[in-house]
Coordinates of C-alpha atoms in Angstrom, one line a residue:
Chain A
M1 CA 104.9 127.3 21.8
S2 CA 107.1 129.2 24.5
R3 CA 106.2 128.5 28.1
L4 CA 106.5 129.6 31.1
K5 CA 108.6 126.9 33.6
V6 CA 110.5 127.0 36.8
Q7 CA 113.4 125.1 36.6
C8 CA 115.7 122.7 39.6
F9 CA 113.5 124.6 42.2
A10 CA 114.1 122.9 45.8
V11 CA 111.9 123.0 48.3
S12 CA 112.6 120.9 51.8
L13 CA 110.5 118.1 53.2
D14 CA 108.7 120.8 55.2
G15 CA 108.0 122.8 52.3
F16 CA 110.7 125.7 52.3
S17 CA 112.5 126.8 49.7
A18 CA 114.6 129.5 51.2
G19 CA 116.2 129.8 54.4
P20 CA 114.9 133.0 56.7
D21 CA 117.3 136.1 57.3
Q22 CA 118.3 136.9 53.5
S23 CA 121.5 139.1 53.2
L24 CA 124.3 139.5 51.4
E25 CA 126.1 136.8 53.2
N26 CA 123.4 134.3 52.8
P27 CA 121.8 134.8 49.3
L28 CA 119.7 131.9 49.8
G29 CA 118.6 132.9 53.6
V30 CA 120.1 130.8 56.6
R31 CA 120.6 127.3 56.0
G32 CA 119.0 127.8 52.4
P33 CA 122.7 126.3 51.1
E34 CA 121.1 122.7 52.1
L35 CA 118.6 123.2 49.5
M36 CA 120.9 123.2 47.3
E37 CA 123.0 120.8 47.7
W38 CA 121.8 118.1 44.8
F39 CA 123.0 121.0 42.6
F40 CA 126.8 121.4 44.0
A41 CA 127.6 118.2 43.3
T42 CA 126.5 118.3 39.7
N43 CA 128.5 118.7 36.7
V44 CA 126.7 121.0 35.4
W45 CA 127.2 123.1 38.7
R46 CA 130.8 122.5 38.7
T47 CA 131.9 123.2 35.4
M48 CA 130.0 126.8 35.4
H49 CA 132.3 127.7 38.4
G50 CA 135.3 126.2 37.0
L51 CA 135.5 123.8 39.7
G52 CA 135.9 120.9 37.7
E53 CA 134.2 118.2 36.9
G54 CA 131.4 117.1 38.7
E55 CA 129.1 114.0 39.0
K56 CA 127.4 113.3 36.0
G57 CA 123.9 111.2 37.3
V58 CA 120.2 111.6 37.7
D59 CA 120.5 115.0 39.5
N60 CA 123.5 116.8 36.7
R61 CA 121.1 115.3 33.8
M62 CA 117.9 117.2 35.3
A63 CA 120.3 120.3 36.1
E64 CA 121.3 120.2 32.3
K65 CA 117.3 119.9 31.2
G66 CA 116.6 123.5 33.5
F67 CA 119.1 125.8 30.8
E68 CA 117.7 124.0 27.3
N69 CA 115.9 125.6 25.6
I70 CA 115.5 128.7 27.7
G71 CA 115.2 132.0 25.4
A72 CA 114.9 134.4 28.9
W73 CA 114.6 134.9 32.4
I74 CA 112.2 136.4 34.7
L75 CA 114.0 136.9 38.3
G76 CA 112.3 138.7 41.6
R77 CA 114.4 141.7 42.9
N78 CA 115.6 139.7 45.7
M79 CA 117.3 136.7 43.4
F80 CA 119.2 139.6 41.9
G81 CA 120.2 141.3 45.1
P82 CA 120.2 142.2 48.2
I83 CA 119.7 145.9 47.7
R84 CA 115.9 147.4 49.0
G85 CA 114.0 150.5 48.2
E86 CA 115.8 152.8 45.5
W87 CA 118.9 151.6 43.9
P88 CA 121.7 153.9 44.9
D89 CA 123.9 153.5 42.1
D90 CA 125.1 151.2 39.5
A91 CA 127.6 149.7 41.5
W92 CA 125.5 146.2 42.2
K93 CA 125.2 144.3 38.9
G94 CA 123.7 141.1 40.4
W95 CA 125.2 137.8 42.8
W96 CA 127.5 136.6 39.5
G97 CA 130.1 138.6 38.0
D98 CA 131.0 140.0 35.4
E99 CA 129.8 137.0 33.0
P100 CA 126.1 135.7 34.6
P101 CA 125.3 132.3 33.7
Y102 CA 121.9 133.1 31.8
H103 CA 123.7 134.4 27.9
V104 CA 120.2 135.7 27.7
P105 CA 117.8 138.8 28.5
V106 CA 116.5 138.4 32.1
F107 CA 113.5 140.4 33.2
V108 CA 114.2 141.7 37.2
L109 CA 111.0 142.5 38.5
T110 CA 111.5 145.8 40.7
H111 CA 109.4 148.5 42.0
H112 CA 112.6 151.0 41.1
A113 CA 113.6 151.7 37.6
R114 CA 117.1 151.7 36.2
A115 CA 118.6 151.4 32.8
P116 CA 119.3 147.7 31.5
L117 CA 122.3 146.2 32.1
A118 CA 124.4 145.0 29.4
M119 CA 126.9 142.0 31.0
K120 CA 129.7 140.0 29.2
G121 CA 128.6 136.7 27.4
G122 CA 125.0 137.5 26.1
T123 CA 123.4 138.9 29.4
T124 CA 121.3 141.8 29.9
F125 CA 119.2 143.0 32.5
H126 CA 116.1 144.5 32.0
F127 CA 114.3 146.5 35.1
V128 CA 110.7 145.5 34.8
T129 CA 108.7 148.0 37.2
D130 CA 105.0 147.2 35.5
G131 CA 104.2 143.7 36.7
F132 CA 104.5 140.4 36.8
E133 CA 102.4 140.5 33.4
S134 CA 104.4 143.1 31.5
A135 CA 107.6 141.1 32.6
L136 CA 106.2 138.2 31.3
A137 CA 104.8 139.5 27.9
R138 CA 108.4 140.9 27.0
A139 CA 110.1 138.2 28.4
K140 CA 108.2 136.1 25.8
A141 CA 108.8 138.5 22.9
A142 CA 112.3 138.3 23.3
A143 CA 112.7 134.7 23.7
G144 CA 110.4 134.0 20.9
S145 CA 110.2 130.1 20.2
R146 CA 112.3 129.4 23.0
D147 CA 110.6 129.0 26.6
V148 CA 111.2 131.2 29.7
R149 CA 112.8 130.6 32.6
L150 CA 110.8 131.8 36.4
G151 CA 114.1 131.5 38.6
G152 CA 112.5 133.0 41.6
G153 CA 112.1 133.6 44.1
V154 CA 109.3 132.2 46.2
A155 CA 107.3 135.5 46.7
T156 CA 107.7 135.5 42.4
I157 CA 106.6 131.5 42.1
R158 CA 103.8 132.4 44.4
E159 CA 102.6 135.7 42.4
Y160 CA 103.0 134.0 38.7
L161 CA 101.2 130.3 40.3
K162 CA 98.3 132.2 41.6
A163 CA 97.9 133.6 38.3
Q164 CA 98.0 130.3 36.6
L165 CA 100.8 131.6 34.5
V166 CA 103.1 129.0 35.3
D167 CA 103.1 126.1 32.7
E168 CA 105.4 124.0 34.0
M169 CA 107.7 123.4 37.6
H170 CA 110.0 121.4 38.2
L171 CA 110.8 120.7 42.1
A172 CA 113.8 119.2 43.1
V173 CA 112.7 117.7 46.7
R174 CA 115.4 117.4 49.5
P175 CA 115.4 115.0 52.3
V176 CA 116.2 118.3 54.9
L177 CA 114.0 119.8 57.2
L178 CA 114.7 124.0 57.1
G179 CA 112.0 124.7 60.1
A180 CA 111.9 128.1 59.0
G181 CA 111.9 130.3 56.0
E182 CA 110.1 130.6 52.6
N183 CA 107.5 128.5 51.7
L184 CA 106.5 127.7 48.5
M185 CA 103.0 126.1 48.5
S186 CA 101.6 127.1 52.1
G187 CA 98.6 128.3 51.4
L188 CA 98.0 127.7 47.6
D189 CA 95.4 125.8 46.5
L190 CA 97.5 124.0 43.2
R191 CA 95.2 121.6 42.2
A192 CA 92.0 124.3 42.2
L193 CA 94.5 126.3 40.2
G194 CA 94.7 123.7 37.9
Y195 CA 98.0 122.0 38.6
E196 CA 99.1 118.1 38.5
V197 CA 102.2 116.4 39.1
V198 CA 103.2 114.4 35.7
E199 CA 106.1 112.5 37.0
S200 CA 108.4 111.6 40.3
I201 CA 112.3 110.8 39.1
A202 CA 115.0 109.8 41.8
G203 CA 117.9 111.4 42.1
E204 CA 121.2 111.0 43.8
R205 CA 120.7 113.8 46.0
A206 CA 116.5 115.0 45.4
T207 CA 113.3 113.5 44.4
H208 CA 112.7 115.5 40.9
M209 CA 108.9 116.2 40.7
I210 CA 107.9 117.5 37.5
V211 CA 103.9 119.8 38.4
R212 CA 102.4 120.6 35.2
K213 CA 99.1 122.9 34.8
R214 CA 96.5 120.7 33.2
A215 CA 95.8 121.6 29.4
Chain B
M1 CA 114.7 100.9 74.5
S2 CA 111.0 101.1 73.6
R3 CA 110.3 103.8 70.7
L4 CA 107.4 106.0 69.2
K5 CA 107.7 105.9 66.0
V6 CA 105.2 107.0 63.1
Q7 CA 105.4 104.5 60.1
C8 CA 104.3 104.7 56.5
F9 CA 102.9 107.8 57.0
A10 CA 101.6 109.1 53.7
V11 CA 102.4 113.3 52.4
S12 CA 101.5 115.2 49.2
L13 CA 104.1 117.4 47.9
D14 CA 102.3 120.1 49.1
G15 CA 102.3 119.0 52.6
F16 CA 99.1 117.4 53.1
S17 CA 98.5 113.6 54.9
A18 CA 94.9 113.6 54.5
G19 CA 92.4 115.1 52.2
P20 CA 89.6 117.7 53.4
D21 CA 85.8 116.7 54.8
Q22 CA 86.4 113.3 56.7
S23 CA 83.4 111.2 56.9
L24 CA 82.2 107.5 56.7
E25 CA 82.3 107.9 53.3
N26 CA 85.6 109.1 53.0
P27 CA 87.7 107.7 56.0
L28 CA 91.3 109.5 54.7
G29 CA 89.2 112.5 53.5
V30 CA 88.1 113.9 50.0
R31 CA 91.2 112.3 47.3
G32 CA 92.9 111.0 50.9
P33 CA 93.2 107.3 49.3
E34 CA 95.5 109.4 46.3
L35 CA 98.1 109.0 49.2
M36 CA 98.1 105.6 49.8
E37 CA 98.6 104.6 46.2
W38 CA 101.8 103.6 47.0
F39 CA 100.4 101.2 50.3
F40 CA 97.3 99.5 48.3
A41 CA 99.8 97.9 45.6
T42 CA 102.2 96.3 47.9
N43 CA 101.9 92.8 48.9
V44 CA 101.6 93.8 52.9
W45 CA 98.4 95.7 52.1
R46 CA 96.8 93.0 49.6
T47 CA 97.4 89.9 51.5
M48 CA 96.1 91.6 54.7
H49 CA 92.7 92.1 52.7
G50 CA 92.8 88.8 51.3
L51 CA 93.6 90.6 47.6
G52 CA 96.4 88.1 46.4
E53 CA 100.0 88.6 45.9
G54 CA 101.0 92.4 45.6
E55 CA 104.2 94.0 44.0
K56 CA 107.0 92.9 46.8
G57 CA 109.6 96.3 46.0
V58 CA 111.1 99.0 47.8
D59 CA 107.6 100.1 49.1
N60 CA 106.6 97.2 50.1
R61 CA 110.0 96.2 51.9
M62 CA 108.9 99.7 53.8
A63 CA 105.4 98.6 54.7
E64 CA 106.8 95.6 56.5
K65 CA 108.9 97.5 58.4
G66 CA 106.3 99.5 59.7
F67 CA 104.6 96.6 61.4
E68 CA 108.0 94.8 62.7
N69 CA 108.8 94.6 66.3
I70 CA 105.6 97.3 67.3
G71 CA 103.8 96.0 70.5
A72 CA 101.2 98.9 70.6
W73 CA 99.7 101.2 69.3
I74 CA 98.3 104.6 69.1
L75 CA 95.4 106.3 67.7
G76 CA 93.5 109.6 67.3
R77 CA 89.7 109.3 67.8
N78 CA 89.2 110.1 64.3
M79 CA 91.2 107.2 63.3
F80 CA 89.1 104.8 65.2
G81 CA 85.8 106.1 63.5
P82 CA 84.0 108.9 62.2
I83 CA 82.2 109.3 65.5
R84 CA 82.3 112.7 67.1
G85 CA 80.9 113.8 70.7
E86 CA 79.7 110.8 73.3
W87 CA 79.3 107.5 72.2
P88 CA 75.7 106.5 71.5
D89 CA 76.8 103.2 72.1
D90 CA 79.1 100.3 71.9
A91 CA 78.0 99.4 68.4
W92 CA 81.2 101.2 66.4
K93 CA 84.0 98.9 66.4
G94 CA 86.7 100.7 64.5
W95 CA 86.4 101.1 60.7
W96 CA 88.6 97.2 60.5
G97 CA 86.2 94.8 60.8
D98 CA 85.9 91.7 63.5
E99 CA 89.7 91.0 63.4
P100 CA 92.1 94.7 63.0
P101 CA 95.2 94.5 61.5
Y102 CA 96.9 95.4 65.0
H103 CA 97.2 92.2 66.9
V104 CA 98.2 93.9 70.1
P105 CA 96.9 96.7 72.5
V106 CA 95.9 99.8 70.7
F107 CA 95.3 102.8 72.8
V108 CA 92.9 105.3 71.8
L109 CA 92.3 109.3 72.5
T110 CA 89.3 110.5 73.1
H111 CA 87.5 112.8 75.5
H112 CA 84.4 110.1 76.4
A113 CA 85.0 107.1 78.4
R114 CA 84.4 103.4 77.1
A115 CA 85.0 100.5 78.1
P116 CA 88.1 98.2 76.8
L117 CA 86.8 96.6 73.2
A118 CA 88.8 92.9 72.5
M119 CA 88.6 92.1 69.2
K120 CA 89.6 88.8 67.4
G121 CA 93.2 88.0 66.2
G122 CA 94.8 89.9 69.7
T123 CA 93.7 93.9 69.0
T124 CA 92.4 95.2 72.1
F125 CA 90.9 98.7 71.8
H126 CA 91.3 101.0 74.9
F127 CA 89.9 104.5 75.4
V128 CA 92.2 106.7 76.8
T129 CA 90.7 109.9 78.4
D130 CA 93.4 111.2 80.3
G131 CA 95.6 113.0 77.4
F132 CA 98.3 111.9 75.2
E133 CA 100.9 111.6 77.8
S134 CA 99.1 109.0 79.7
A135 CA 98.4 107.5 76.3
L136 CA 102.0 107.1 75.8
A137 CA 102.4 105.6 79.1
R138 CA 99.7 103.1 78.8
A139 CA 101.5 102.0 75.4
K140 CA 104.8 101.6 76.7
A141 CA 104.0 100.0 79.6
A142 CA 102.3 97.3 77.2
A143 CA 104.4 97.5 74.7
G144 CA 107.5 96.5 76.8
S145 CA 110.9 95.9 75.1
R146 CA 108.7 96.9 71.5
D147 CA 107.9 99.8 70.1
V148 CA 105.1 102.2 70.1
R149 CA 103.5 102.7 66.1
L150 CA 101.5 106.0 66.3
G151 CA 99.0 105.7 63.5
G152 CA 97.9 109.1 63.1
G153 CA 95.8 111.3 62.1
V154 CA 97.5 114.5 61.8
A155 CA 96.9 116.1 64.6
T156 CA 97.4 113.6 66.8
I157 CA 100.8 113.3 65.3
R158 CA 101.5 117.0 65.6
E159 CA 100.5 116.7 69.2
Y160 CA 103.1 114.5 69.8
L161 CA 105.7 116.0 67.5
K162 CA 105.3 119.7 69.2
A163 CA 106.0 117.5 72.9
Q164 CA 109.4 116.3 71.2
L165 CA 107.9 112.6 72.1
V166 CA 107.8 111.1 68.7
D167 CA 111.7 109.4 68.3
E168 CA 111.6 108.3 64.3
M169 CA 109.1 109.1 61.5
H170 CA 108.5 107.4 58.4
L171 CA 107.2 109.5 56.1
A172 CA 106.1 108.2 52.5
V173 CA 106.7 111.5 50.1
R174 CA 104.1 111.0 47.5
P175 CA 104.3 113.0 43.8
V176 CA 100.5 114.4 44.2
L177 CA 98.8 117.8 44.7
L178 CA 95.9 117.6 47.5
G179 CA 95.8 121.0 47.5
A180 CA 93.5 121.1 50.5
G181 CA 92.9 119.1 54.0
E182 CA 95.1 118.1 56.6
N183 CA 99.4 119.3 56.5
L184 CA 101.2 117.4 58.3
M185 CA 104.1 120.1 59.4
S186 CA 102.6 123.8 58.5
G187 CA 103.8 125.9 61.5
L188 CA 105.7 123.5 63.2
D189 CA 109.5 123.8 63.5
L190 CA 110.8 120.3 63.3
R191 CA 114.4 121.7 63.1
A192 CA 113.9 123.7 66.2
L193 CA 112.1 120.7 68.1
G194 CA 115.1 118.3 67.0
Y195 CA 114.4 116.4 64.3
E196 CA 116.4 115.8 61.0
V197 CA 115.9 113.8 57.9
V198 CA 118.6 111.0 58.2
E199 CA 117.3 108.8 55.1
S200 CA 116.2 109.0 51.9
I201 CA 114.8 105.9 49.9
A202 CA 113.2 106.0 46.7
G203 CA 110.4 103.1 46.3
E204 CA 107.9 102.9 43.0
R205 CA 105.4 105.2 44.2
A206 CA 106.8 107.0 47.3
T207 CA 110.0 108.6 48.7
H208 CA 110.5 107.5 51.8
M209 CA 112.1 109.9 54.3
I210 CA 112.9 109.0 58.0
V211 CA 113.2 111.7 60.4
R212 CA 114.6 111.4 63.3
K213 CA 115.0 113.2 66.8
R214 CA 118.6 114.0 67.4
A215 CA 120.3 112.3 70.2

């Protein structure tokens, strides 16, 4: 059965999954890249960006697993770009250039309608204006028997967790203190919402914890 | 030089270092023992409690390090016992029986004066009513060249962190979700306070992260 999964989502020791002050220059917020350092070293990341071979250890295996059996993605508006409010035109096509790394339909949550945007390599961005549950229904229909990956950001993941719609969440716990930014779990009683940690895997630059909704 | 150190202090994936509703029956709060499961299996814990040999892996080594070179302890009132307000009498002598595991002077923060309490094995509890800075000064004087260990609880550690008085903090990050309880880092900008993570060590049942104040 198709599941909704958060994959490879980094969280700092002090609970932040994005730095403060996201912008065109700082898509992950100020100091946000410190969260991603475990990923930047992997073979998955480096080959994806034409940087040659990367490390092939535990972190890399977890990154690979994040892309397996994914039939559709869901992204919050801020994950798609820095533009807020109405789309001024169709010029912004995401952070990823002509050929984004998704290769499947991607459903972008927004309050502002926009025609679907077909990119090279099989990625089509669909802009969903009627809510996160509708986005999930459309993503699951598109994914068929495969899973739907919820890419973020923090506010979007929190919305799906509160609605108990996330089936599994792989968090990469990073040994860094961000001090400020967007906190993933603050104020959420994940235990009462039905979640538990089922596995902890030590990687080279992160501890990978698998959170799952109890059956 | 004598340092103020937090050692072996557990924190859940969702940021809690004690469960809710601490009481005589639940000294660590409801579900608090899930935080301590990494410690209960160690040789340090088991021999301390006459339970026979325990595991001697990474978690045990981290537990051993927590007791090395400690010349005094500081504890918040709630770590010493469940009694709030005035001491009704001298009957309560801590959670640990006649011979507590400290074997050095222990400074207990309280608003209510009480005479020092000498126990078997070298532990003497001193009750400090003139504030956390005074407790630190007295503990450092007692410790000499050795370190002072700050045992907790959460509110006490947060107070010393806010004042930038903690030199080093060893956190045992546990793969559990408590959902509620006392959050160790929420609302504290540890980075702005001068702290950084200097090491991450994978143990059997916890990921040990060492936080240090930048020089």
